[in-house]
CSV table of C-alpha atoms and ligand atoms in Angstrom, one decimal:
chain,number,residue,atom,x,y,z
J,878,MET,CA,10.9,6.6,12.2
J,879,ASP,CA,10.9,2.9,12.4
J,880,HIS,CA,12.0,0.1,14.6
J,881,PHE,CA,14.7,-1.5,12.4
J,882,ILE,CA,17.9,-0.5,14.2
J,883,TYR,CA,21.5,-1.7,14.8
J,884,ARG,CA,22.1,-2.9,18.3
J,885,ASP,CA,25.4,-4.6,19.3
J,886,GLY,CA,26.5,-4.6,15.7
J,887,GLN,CA,23.4,-6.4,14.4
J,888,LEU,CA,20.3,-5.1,12.7
J,889,HIS,CA,17.2,-5.8,14.8
J,890,ALA,CA,13.5,-5.7,14.2
J,891,GLU,CA,12.4,-4.3,17.5
J,892,ASP,CA,14.1,-6.6,20.0
J,893,VAL,CA,14.8,-9.5,17.6
J,894,PRO,CA,18.1,-9.8,15.7
J,895,LEU,CA,17.3,-10.4,12.0
J,896,ALA,CA,20.0,-12.9,11.7
J,897,GLU,CA,18.1,-15.0,14.2
J,898,ILE,CA,15.0,-14.9,12.0
J,899,ALA,CA,17.0,-15.7,8.9
J,900,ALA,CA,18.5,-18.7,10.6
J,901,GLU,CA,15.1,-20.0,11.5
J,902,VAL,CA,13.0,-19.3,8.3
J,903,GLY,CA,15.7,-19.0,5.7
J,904,THR,CA,16.1,-16.2,3.2
J,905,PRO,CA,14.7,-14.2,1.5
J,906,PHE,CA,11.8,-13.1,3.7
J,907,TYR,CA,9.7,-10.1,4.6
J,908,CYS,CA,9.7,-8.8,8.1
J,909,TYR,CA,7.3,-6.3,9.6
J,910,SER,CA,7.4,-4.4,12.9
J,911,THR,CA,4.2,-4.2,15.0
J,912,ALA,CA,5.5,-1.1,16.8
J,913,THR,CA,6.1,0.8,13.5
J,914,LEU,CA,2.7,-0.2,12.0
J,915,THR,CA,1.1,0.9,15.2
J,916,ARG,CA,3.0,4.2,15.3
J,917,HIS,CA,2.2,5.1,11.7
J,918,TYR,CA,-1.5,4.3,12.1
J,919,ARG,CA,-1.7,6.5,15.3
J,920,LEU,CA,0.1,9.4,13.5
J,921,PHE,CA,-2.8,9.6,11.1
J,922,ASP,CA,-5.4,9.0,13.7
J,923,GLU,CA,-4.0,11.8,15.9
J,924,ALA,CA,-3.5,14.1,12.9
J,925,LEU,CA,-7.2,14.1,12.4
J,926,ALA,CA,-8.1,14.5,16.1
J,927,GLY,CA,-10.9,16.9,16.7
J,928,MET,CA,-12.7,15.9,13.5
J,929,ASP,CA,-15.1,13.0,13.2
J,930,HIS,CA,-12.9,10.6,11.2
J,931,LEU,CA,-11.9,7.1,10.3
J,932,VAL,CA,-8.4,6.0,9.0
J,933,CYS,CA,-9.2,3.3,6.4
J,934,TYR,CA,-5.9,1.5,5.8
J,935,ALA,CA,-5.4,0.8,2.0
J,936,MET,CA,-4.8,-2.9,2.5
J,937,LYS,CA,-3.5,-3.3,-1.1
J,938,ALA,CA,-0.2,-2.1,0.4
J,939,ALA,CA,0.3,-5.1,2.6
J,940,SER,CA,-2.6,-7.4,3.2
J,941,ASN,CA,-1.4,-10.2,5.4
J,942,GLN,CA,-4.2,-10.9,7.9
J,943,ALA,CA,-1.8,-10.5,10.9
J,944,ILE,CA,-1.2,-6.9,9.7
J,945,LEU,CA,-4.9,-6.3,9.2
J,946,ARG,CA,-5.6,-7.7,12.6
J,947,THR,CA,-2.9,-5.5,14.2
J,948,LEU,CA,-4.4,-2.4,12.6
J,949,GLY,CA,-8.0,-3.4,13.0
J,950,ASP,CA,-7.5,-3.9,16.7
J,951,LEU,CA,-6.3,-0.3,17.0
J,952,GLY,CA,-9.6,0.8,15.4
J,953,ALA,CA,-8.6,1.1,11.8
J,954,GLY,CA,-11.0,0.7,9.0
J,955,MET,CA,-10.0,-0.8,5.6
J,956,ASP,CA,-10.0,0.4,2.1
J,957,VAL,CA,-10.5,-2.6,-0.2
J,958,VAL,CA,-10.4,-2.8,-4.0
J,959,SER,CA,-11.6,-6.4,-4.7
J,960,GLY,CA,-14.0,-9.0,-3.3
J,961,GLY,CA,-10.9,-10.9,-2.2
J,962,GLU,CA,-9.6,-8.0,-0.2
J,963,TYR,CA,-13.1,-7.6,1.3
J,964,LEU,CA,-13.2,-11.2,2.4
J,965,ARG,CA,-9.6,-11.1,3.7
J,966,ALA,CA,-10.4,-8.0,5.8
J,967,ARG,CA,-13.5,-9.7,7.2
J,968,ALA,CA,-11.4,-12.9,7.9
J,969,ALA,CA,-9.0,-10.7,9.9
J,970,GLY,CA,-11.8,-9.6,12.1
J,971,VAL,CA,-12.6,-6.1,10.6
J,972,PRO,CA,-16.3,-5.4,10.8
J,973,GLY,CA,-18.1,-4.5,7.5
J,974,ASP,CA,-19.1,-1.1,8.8
J,975,ARG,CA,-15.4,-0.1,8.8
J,976,ILE,CA,-14.7,-1.2,5.2
J,977,VAL,CA,-14.9,1.1,2.2
J,978,PHE,CA,-14.9,-0.5,-1.3
J,979,SER,CA,-12.9,1.4,-3.9
J,980,GLY,CA,-11.9,0.5,-7.5
J,981,VAL,CA,-12.9,1.3,-11.1
J,982,GLY,CA,-14.2,-2.2,-12.0
J,983,LYS,CA,-16.3,-3.7,-9.2
J,984,THR,CA,-18.2,-6.7,-10.5
J,985,ARG,CA,-21.7,-7.7,-9.6
J,986,ASP,CA,-20.3,-10.6,-7.6
J,987,GLU,CA,-18.1,-8.3,-5.6
J,988,MET,CA,-21.0,-5.9,-4.9
J,989,GLN,CA,-23.1,-8.8,-3.7
J,990,THR,CA,-20.4,-10.1,-1.4
J,991,ALA,CA,-19.9,-6.7,0.2
J,992,LEU,CA,-23.7,-6.0,0.5
J,993,ALA,CA,-24.4,-9.4,2.0
J,994,GLY,CA,-21.5,-9.1,4.5
J,995,GLY,CA,-22.0,-5.4,5.4
J,996,ILE,CA,-20.2,-2.4,4.0
J,997,ARG,CA,-19.5,1.2,5.2
J,998,GLN,CA,-19.7,2.6,1.6
J,999,PHE,CA,-18.9,1.9,-2.0
J,1000,ASN,CA,-16.8,4.6,-3.7
J,1001,VAL,CA,-18.5,4.6,-7.1
J,1002,GLU,CA,-16.3,5.5,-10.1
J,1003,SER,CA,-18.7,5.7,-13.1
J,1004,GLU,CA,-22.3,5.9,-14.2
J,1005,PRO,CA,-22.4,2.3,-15.6
J,1006,GLU,CA,-21.0,1.0,-12.3
J,1007,MET,CA,-23.7,3.1,-10.5
J,1008,GLN,CA,-26.5,1.5,-12.5
J,1009,VAL,CA,-25.2,-2.0,-11.8
J,1010,LEU,CA,-24.8,-1.3,-8.1
J,1011,SER,CA,-28.3,0.1,-8.0
J,1012,ALA,CA,-29.8,-3.0,-9.7
J,1013,VAL,CA,-27.8,-5.4,-7.4
J,1014,ALA,CA,-28.8,-3.6,-4.2
J,1015,LYS,CA,-32.4,-3.4,-5.3
J,1016,ASP,CA,-32.5,-7.1,-6.1
J,1017,MET,CA,-31.1,-7.9,-2.7
J,1018,GLY,CA,-33.5,-5.5,-1.0
J,1019,LYS,CA,-30.6,-3.4,0.4
J,1020,MET,CA,-29.6,0.2,0.3
J,1021,ALA,CA,-26.0,0.7,-0.8
J,1022,PRO,CA,-24.4,3.7,0.8
J,1023,ILE,CA,-22.2,5.5,-1.8
J,1024,THR,CA,-19.8,8.3,-2.4
J,1025,ILE,CA,-18.9,9.2,-6.0
J,1026,ARG,CA,-15.2,9.4,-6.7
J,1027,VAL,CA,-14.4,12.6,-8.5
J,1028,ASN,CA,-11.4,13.2,-10.6
J,1029,PRO,CA,-10.2,16.7,-9.8
J,1030,ASP,CA,-7.7,17.0,-12.7
J,1031,VAL,CA,-4.8,17.8,-10.4
J,1032,ASP,CA,-1.2,16.8,-11.0
J,1033,ALA,CA,0.0,14.8,-8.0
J,1034,LYS,CA,3.6,15.2,-9.2
J,1035,THR,CA,4.5,11.6,-8.8
J,1036,HIS,CA,5.5,8.6,-11.0
J,1037,ALA,CA,3.2,8.4,-14.0
J,1038,LYS,CA,2.2,4.8,-13.2
J,1039,ILE,CA,0.8,5.8,-9.8
J,1040,ALA,CA,-0.8,9.2,-10.6
J,1041,THR,CA,-4.6,9.0,-10.6
J,1042,GLY,CA,-6.0,12.5,-10.4
J,1043,LYS,CA,-5.5,13.8,-13.9
J,1044,SER,CA,-8.3,13.9,-16.4
J,1045,GLU,CA,-6.4,11.4,-18.7
J,1046,ASN,CA,-6.4,8.8,-15.8
J,1047,LYS,CA,-9.0,6.1,-15.7
J,1048,PHE,CA,-10.2,7.0,-12.2
J,1049,GLY,CA,-13.4,8.7,-11.0
J,1050,ILE,CA,-15.8,10.9,-12.9
J,1051,PRO,CA,-14.7,14.3,-14.1
J,1052,ILE,CA,-15.4,16.8,-11.4
J,1053,SER,CA,-17.0,19.1,-14.0
J,1054,ARG,CA,-19.8,16.4,-14.5
J,1055,ALA,CA,-20.4,15.9,-10.8
J,1056,ARG,CA,-23.7,17.7,-10.7
J,1057,GLU,CA,-25.4,15.5,-13.3
J,1058,VAL,CA,-23.9,12.3,-12.0
J,1059,TYR,CA,-25.1,13.1,-8.4
J,1060,ALA,CA,-28.5,13.9,-9.8
J,1061,LEU,CA,-28.5,10.4,-11.5
J,1062,ALA,CA,-27.5,8.7,-8.3
J,1063,ALA,CA,-30.3,10.4,-6.3
J,1064,SER,CA,-32.8,9.2,-8.9
J,1065,LEU,CA,-31.7,5.5,-8.7
J,1066,PRO,CA,-33.3,2.9,-6.4
J,1067,GLY,CA,-31.1,1.0,-3.9
J,1068,LEU,CA,-28.5,3.8,-3.6
J,1069,LYS,CA,-28.0,6.2,-0.7
J,1070,VAL,CA,-25.7,9.1,-1.5
J,1071,ILE,CA,-23.7,10.0,1.5
J,1072,GLY,CA,-20.6,11.9,0.3
J,1073,ILE,CA,-17.7,12.5,-2.0
J,1074,ASP,CA,-14.5,10.5,-2.7
J,1075,VAL,CA,-11.2,11.6,-4.1
J,1076,HIS,CA,-7.7,10.1,-4.5
J,1077,ILE,CA,-5.1,11.7,-6.6
J,1078,GLY,CA,-2.2,9.3,-6.5
J,1079,SER,CA,0.5,7.6,-4.5
J,1080,GLN,CA,4.0,8.5,-3.2
J,1081,ILE,CA,3.0,12.2,-3.1
J,1082,THR,CA,5.8,14.2,-1.6
J,1083,GLU,CA,4.4,17.7,-1.4
J,1084,LEU,CA,1.1,19.1,0.0
J,1085,GLU,CA,0.2,21.5,-2.8
J,1086,PRO,CA,-1.5,18.9,-5.0
J,1087,TYR,CA,-3.6,17.8,-2.0
J,1088,ARG,CA,-4.5,21.5,-1.3
J,1089,LEU,CA,-5.7,22.0,-4.9
J,1090,ALA,CA,-7.8,18.8,-4.9
J,1091,TYR,CA,-9.3,19.4,-1.4
J,1092,GLU,CA,-10.2,23.0,-2.2
J,1093,LYS,CA,-12.2,21.6,-5.2
J,1094,VAL,CA,-13.9,19.0,-3.0
J,1095,ALA,CA,-14.9,21.8,-0.6
J,1096,GLU,CA,-16.4,23.8,-3.4
J,1097,LEU,CA,-18.2,20.7,-4.7
J,1098,THR,CA,-19.6,19.9,-1.3
J,1099,GLU,CA,-21.2,23.3,-1.0
J,1100,MET,CA,-22.6,23.1,-4.5
J,1101,LEU,CA,-24.1,19.6,-4.1
J,1102,ARG,CA,-25.6,20.6,-0.7
J,1103,ALA,CA,-27.2,23.5,-2.4
J,1104,GLU,CA,-28.7,21.1,-4.9
J,1105,GLY,CA,-30.2,19.2,-2.0
J,1106,HIS,CA,-27.8,16.2,-1.7
J,1107,GLU,CA,-26.8,15.1,1.7
J,1108,ILE,CA,-23.0,15.3,1.8
J,1109,LYS,CA,-21.9,14.1,5.3
J,1110,ARG,CA,-18.8,12.1,4.5
J,1111,LEU,CA,-15.6,13.0,2.6
J,1112,ASP,CA,-13.2,10.2,1.6
J,1113,LEU,CA,-9.9,11.9,0.8
J,1114,GLY,CA,-8.0,8.9,-0.4
J,1115,GLY,CA,-4.4,8.1,0.5
J,1116,GLY,CA,-1.1,8.7,-1.2
J,1117,LEU,CA,1.1,10.5,1.3
J,1118,GLY,CA,4.7,9.6,0.4
J,1119,ILE,CA,7.6,8.2,2.5
J,1120,PRO,CA,11.3,8.8,2.4
J,1121,TYR,CA,12.7,5.9,0.4
J,1122,GLU,CA,16.1,7.5,0.2
J,1123,ARG,CA,16.6,8.6,3.8
J,1124,SER,CA,19.7,10.6,3.2
J,1125,ASN,CA,17.9,13.2,1.1
J,1126,GLU,CA,14.1,12.9,1.2
J,1127,ALA,CA,11.7,14.6,3.7
J,1128,PRO,CA,8.1,14.3,2.6
J,1129,PRO,CA,5.4,16.1,4.6
J,1130,LEU,CA,4.4,14.5,7.9
J,1131,PRO,CA,0.9,13.2,8.7
J,1132,THR,CA,0.4,16.1,11.2
J,1133,GLU,CA,1.0,18.6,8.3
J,1134,TYR,CA,-1.4,16.6,6.1
J,1135,GLY,CA,-4.0,16.6,8.9
J,1136,ALA,CA,-3.6,20.3,9.4
J,1137,LEU,CA,-4.2,20.8,5.6
J,1138,ILE,CA,-7.4,18.7,5.8
J,1139,LYS,CA,-8.7,20.8,8.7
J,1140,ASP,CA,-7.8,24.0,6.9
J,1141,THR,CA,-9.4,23.1,3.6
J,1142,LEU,CA,-12.4,21.0,4.7
J,1143,GLY,CA,-12.8,21.4,8.5
J,1144,HIS,CA,-15.5,24.1,8.2
J,1145,LEU,CA,-17.9,21.7,6.4
J,1146,GLY,CA,-18.6,19.6,9.4
J,1147,CYS,CA,-18.2,16.3,7.4
J,1148,GLU,CA,-16.9,13.1,8.7
J,1149,ILE,CA,-13.5,12.5,7.2
J,1150,GLU,CA,-12.0,9.3,5.9
J,1151,ILE,CA,-8.5,8.8,4.6
J,1152,GLU,CA,-7.0,5.8,2.9
J,1153,PRO,CA,-3.2,5.7,3.6
J,1154,GLY,CA,-1.4,2.5,2.6
J,1155,ARG,CA,2.2,3.2,1.9
J,1156,LEU,CA,2.9,5.4,4.9
J,1157,VAL,CA,1.4,2.9,7.3
J,1158,ALA,CA,3.2,-0.2,6.0
J,1159,GLY,CA,6.1,1.0,3.9
J,1160,ASN,CA,8.7,1.7,6.5
J,1161,ALA,CA,7.2,-0.9,8.8
J,1162,GLY,CA,8.6,-3.7,6.6
J,1163,ILE,CA,11.9,-4.8,5.2
J,1164,MET,CA,13.0,-7.6,2.9
J,1165,VAL,CA,16.0,-9.6,4.0
J,1166,SER,CA,18.1,-11.4,1.4
J,1167,LYS,CA,21.4,-13.2,1.3
J,1168,VAL,CA,24.4,-12.7,-1.0
J,1169,ILE,CA,24.8,-15.9,-3.1
J,1170,TYR,CA,27.8,-14.7,-5.1
J,1171,VAL,CA,30.0,-11.7,-5.6
J,1172,LYS,CA,30.9,-11.7,-9.3
J,1173,SER,CA,33.5,-9.5,-11.0
J,1174,GLY,CA,32.3,-8.1,-14.4
J,1175,GLU,CA,34.4,-6.2,-16.9
J,1176,ASP,CA,34.1,-2.9,-15.1
J,1177,ARG,CA,32.0,-3.6,-12.1
J,1178,GLU,CA,31.2,-5.9,-9.2
J,1179,PHE,CA,27.8,-7.7,-9.0
J,1180,LEU,CA,26.2,-8.7,-5.8
J,1181,ILE,CA,24.0,-11.6,-6.7
J,1182,LEU,CA,21.3,-12.0,-4.1
J,1183,ASP,CA,18.8,-14.8,-3.4
J,1184,GLY,CA,16.0,-12.2,-3.5
J,1185,ALA,CA,14.8,-11.2,-7.0
J,1186,MET,CA,12.4,-9.0,-8.9
J,1187,ASN,CA,9.6,-11.5,-8.4
J,1188,ASP,CA,10.0,-10.9,-4.6
J,1189,LEU,CA,10.2,-7.1,-4.8
J,1190,ILE,CA,9.2,-5.7,-8.1
J,1191,ARG,CA,9.3,-2.0,-7.3
J,1192,PRO,CA,12.8,-1.2,-8.7
J,1193,ALA,CA,12.1,-3.0,-12.0
J,1194,MET,CA,8.6,-1.6,-12.3
J,1195,TYR,CA,8.9,2.0,-11.2
J,1196,ASP,CA,12.7,2.5,-11.1
J,1197,ALA,CA,12.1,2.7,-7.4
J,1198,HIS,CA,15.0,3.3,-4.9
J,1199,HIS,CA,15.2,1.1,-1.8
J,1200,ASP,CA,18.0,1.7,0.7
J,1201,ILE,CA,19.9,-1.6,1.1
J,1202,ILE,CA,21.9,-2.1,4.2
J,1203,PRO,CA,24.0,-4.9,5.6
J,1204,VAL,CA,22.4,-6.9,8.5
J,1205,ALA,CA,25.8,-7.0,10.3
J,1206,GLU,CA,26.7,-3.4,11.0
J,1207,PRO,CA,29.9,-2.5,9.1
J,1208,ALA,CA,32.8,-1.4,11.2
J,1209,ALA,CA,33.1,2.4,11.6
J,1210,GLY,CA,35.1,4.1,8.9
J,1211,VAL,CA,35.2,1.1,6.6
J,1212,GLU,CA,35.6,2.1,2.9
J,1213,GLN,CA,32.6,1.6,0.8
J,1214,GLN,CA,32.6,0.3,-2.8
J,1215,PRO,CA,30.1,0.4,-5.7
J,1216,TYR,CA,28.1,-2.7,-6.5
J,1217,ASP,CA,25.4,-3.5,-9.0
J,1218,ILE,CA,22.9,-5.4,-6.8
J,1219,VAL,CA,20.9,-8.0,-8.7
J,1220,GLY,CA,18.8,-11.1,-8.3
J,1221,PRO,CA,19.0,-14.5,-10.0
J,1222,VAL,CA,16.1,-14.1,-12.4
J,1223,CYS,CA,16.9,-14.5,-16.0
J,1224,GLU,CA,16.4,-10.9,-17.2
J,1225,SER,CA,18.5,-7.7,-16.9
J,1226,GLY,CA,15.5,-6.0,-15.4
J,1227,ASP,CA,16.2,-8.1,-12.3
J,1228,THR,CA,18.4,-5.3,-11.0
J,1229,PHE,CA,17.8,-3.7,-7.6
J,1230,ALA,CA,20.4,-1.0,-7.8
J,1231,LYS,CA,23.3,0.1,-9.9
J,1232,GLN,CA,26.7,1.3,-8.6
J,1233,ARG,CA,25.3,1.4,-5.0
J,1234,MET,CA,27.9,2.3,-2.5
J,1235,MET,CA,28.1,-0.4,0.2
J,1236,ALA,CA,30.6,-1.7,2.7
J,1237,PRO,CA,32.3,-4.8,1.2
J,1238,LEU,CA,30.1,-7.9,1.3
J,1239,ALA,CA,30.8,-11.6,0.8
J,1240,THR,CA,28.9,-14.8,0.0
J,1241,GLY,CA,26.6,-15.6,2.8
J,1242,ASP,CA,26.2,-12.0,4.1
J,1243,LEU,CA,22.7,-10.8,4.8
J,1244,VAL,CA,21.3,-7.5,3.5
J,1245,ALA,CA,18.0,-5.7,4.3
J,1246,PHE,CA,15.9,-3.7,1.8
J,1247,ARG,CA,14.4,-0.9,3.7
J,1248,SER,CA,10.9,0.6,3.0
J,1249,ALA,CA,9.7,-2.7,1.5
J,1250,GLY,CA,6.6,-3.2,3.7
J,1251,ALA,CA,4.2,-1.6,1.2
J,1252,TYR,CA,3.7,-3.0,-2.3
J,1253,GLY,CA,6.4,-5.6,-1.6
J,1254,ALA,CA,5.0,-9.0,-0.7
J,1255,VAL,CA,1.6,-8.2,-2.2
J,1256,MET,CA,3.1,-7.6,-5.6
J,1257,SER,CA,5.4,-10.7,-5.5
J,1258,SER,CA,4.9,-13.6,-7.9
J,1259,GLU,CA,6.2,-17.1,-8.5
J,1260,TYR,CA,8.1,-16.1,-11.7
J,1261,ASN,CA,10.8,-18.6,-12.5
J,1262,THR,CA,9.0,-21.0,-10.2
J,1263,ARG,CA,10.4,-19.2,-7.2
J,1264,PRO,CA,8.3,-19.7,-4.1
J,1265,LEU,CA,6.5,-16.7,-2.6
J,1266,ILE,CA,8.8,-15.7,0.3
J,1267,PRO,CA,7.7,-15.9,3.9
J,1268,GLU,CA,6.3,-13.0,5.9
J,1269,VAL,CA,7.3,-12.6,9.5
J,1270,LEU,CA,5.8,-10.2,12.1
J,1271,VAL,CA,7.8,-9.0,15.1
J,1272,HIS,CA,6.3,-7.8,18.3
J,1273,GLU,CA,8.9,-6.7,20.8
J,1274,HIS,CA,11.1,-9.8,21.5
J,1275,GLN,CA,8.7,-12.2,19.8
J,1276,PHE,CA,8.4,-13.1,16.1
J,1277,ALA,CA,6.0,-15.3,14.2
J,1278,VAL,CA,5.8,-16.5,10.6
J,1279,ILE,CA,2.6,-15.0,9.3
J,1280,ARG,CA,2.9,-16.7,5.9
J,1281,PRO,CA,5.1,-19.7,5.4
J,1282,ARG,CA,7.2,-20.4,2.4
J,1283,PRO,CA,5.3,-22.9,0.3
J,1284,THR,CA,7.1,-26.1,-0.6
J,1285,PHE,CA,7.9,-26.9,-4.2
J,1286,ASP,CA,5.4,-29.8,-4.0
J,1287,GLU,CA,2.7,-27.4,-3.0
J,1288,MET,CA,3.5,-25.1,-5.9
J,1289,ILE,CA,3.9,-27.7,-8.5
J,1290,ASN,CA,0.9,-29.7,-7.5
J,1291,ARG,CA,-1.4,-26.7,-8.1
J,1292,ASP,CA,-1.1,-27.4,-11.9
J,1293,THR,CA,-3.5,-30.0,-13.3
J,1294,ILE,CA,-2.8,-32.0,-16.4
J,1295,PRO,CA,-5.9,-32.2,-18.7
J,1296,PRO,CA,-7.3,-35.7,-19.5
J,1297,TRP,CA,-6.1,-35.7,-23.1
J,1298,LEU,CA,-2.4,-35.6,-22.1
I,1671,LLP,N1,-6.8,4.7,-2.1
I,1671,LLP,C1,-6.9,4.4,-3.4
I,1671,LLP,C2,-8.2,4.5,-4.1
I,1671,LLP,C3,-5.8,3.9,-4.1
I,1671,LLP,O1,-5.8,3.6,-5.3
I,1671,LLP,C4,-4.5,3.8,-3.4
I,1671,LLP,C5,-3.3,3.3,-4.0
I,1671,LLP,C6,-4.5,4.1,-2.0
I,1671,LLP,C7,-5.7,4.6,-1.4
I,1671,LLP,C8,-3.3,4.0,-1.2
I,1671,LLP,O2,-2.3,4.9,-1.6
I,1671,LLP,P1,-0.9,5.0,-0.7
I,1671,LLP,O3,-1.3,5.7,0.6
I,1671,LLP,O4,-0.4,3.6,-0.5
I,1671,LLP,O5,0.0,5.8,-1.6
I,1671,LLP,N2,2.3,-0.3,-6.5
I,1671,LLP,C9,2.6,1.1,-6.4
I,1671,LLP,C10,1.6,1.9,-5.7
I,1671,LLP,C11,0.2,1.8,-6.2
I,1671,LLP,C12,-0.8,2.6,-5.5
I,1671,LLP,C13,-2.2,2.3,-6.0
I,1671,LLP,N3,-3.3,2.9,-5.3
I,1671,LLP,C14,4.0,1.2,-5.8
I,1671,LLP,O6,4.6,0.2,-5.5
I,1671,LLP,O7,4.5,2.3,-5.7
């Protein structure tokens, strides 16, 4: 459920008509709903009620500080994957002891930044990384709390580019080698082993892969405890999918996911962390764009929008489906027609949808891409020297620009010409 709904024939974000935002900030833009972000965070928090837990929002999904502040104020922790994300979370007011640091390639600098500022734990992904973290922490006179990310060799049954839990993926250490890697961790100075981490992929639309992975984690917990390690925290990653195509998708709900966690791991008495990104932010955001031209091809009609692949890359990159709806509600019973919906960027990959059935649209009409809150703005670029599009946050009847559109001068003046030219 989200808070983008038609009211009086106009698509609203909570109580604000999107056409009003478009008139003020121009198109294209991203728009997020505070109520939806809040609702999604709470669904996870409530799903884990009864267990000691922390929901660490995977901020890579949407990292504007206004979003982080909204979630942080509700009590959320953050899952960060770079020094930049760490500093951004801190700037948004999230305390270090609610930040977990994931990622396969943490650098010394990033480790130092997090150790100096305070960190809940590092999720370590390899032995070389562990050696470096040990050395960095020791030099700083600190103890780095760590979990080790294990790769359970489970098929998450998702798009190949976002599956992470198979042995051929670059993530984590093979679960079969966990015993020796934990023994190494226990022998190194500067490290305090506190638990296990696992994350098997993203846009996961069934519970079975989670069950398989979490059963392996339960077994591993008992084995490591028997070896004398203190395993008090389990970080279970993120990945729960969302319905992108609302008419025919119904992925499992956070409550069902929470029940599975209790079922597979509840008996261990561990503190549970989860790292959802997409389910928190995905349907809490849309991208609004304007029709520039309607162009007739040989055998099809093209809707040429002012938004493009550089603004929302998911269709080009993952063949992802996004529902696209008109901002002005079409009259009941109006006949739909197929459109190829494209952006102005100079490559054929700049196609959002082919032969999508839509009510007839004309130049100047606004459309909204649903489910664009996660991996939308954060993956945008200035390709074709197109400005990064603004982000807007709505709260009931108020809205605020939370990242303005840069001017062309700002963009162009970032380049510097070397002295020999
Ligand atoms: N934890 C870790 C360690 C991760 O690598 C990820 C996502 C998450 C949590 C959050 O997963 P989520 O709950 O959002 O599924 N750009 C792609 C998705 C990449 C996901 C990368 N890792 C897309 O647009 O589909």
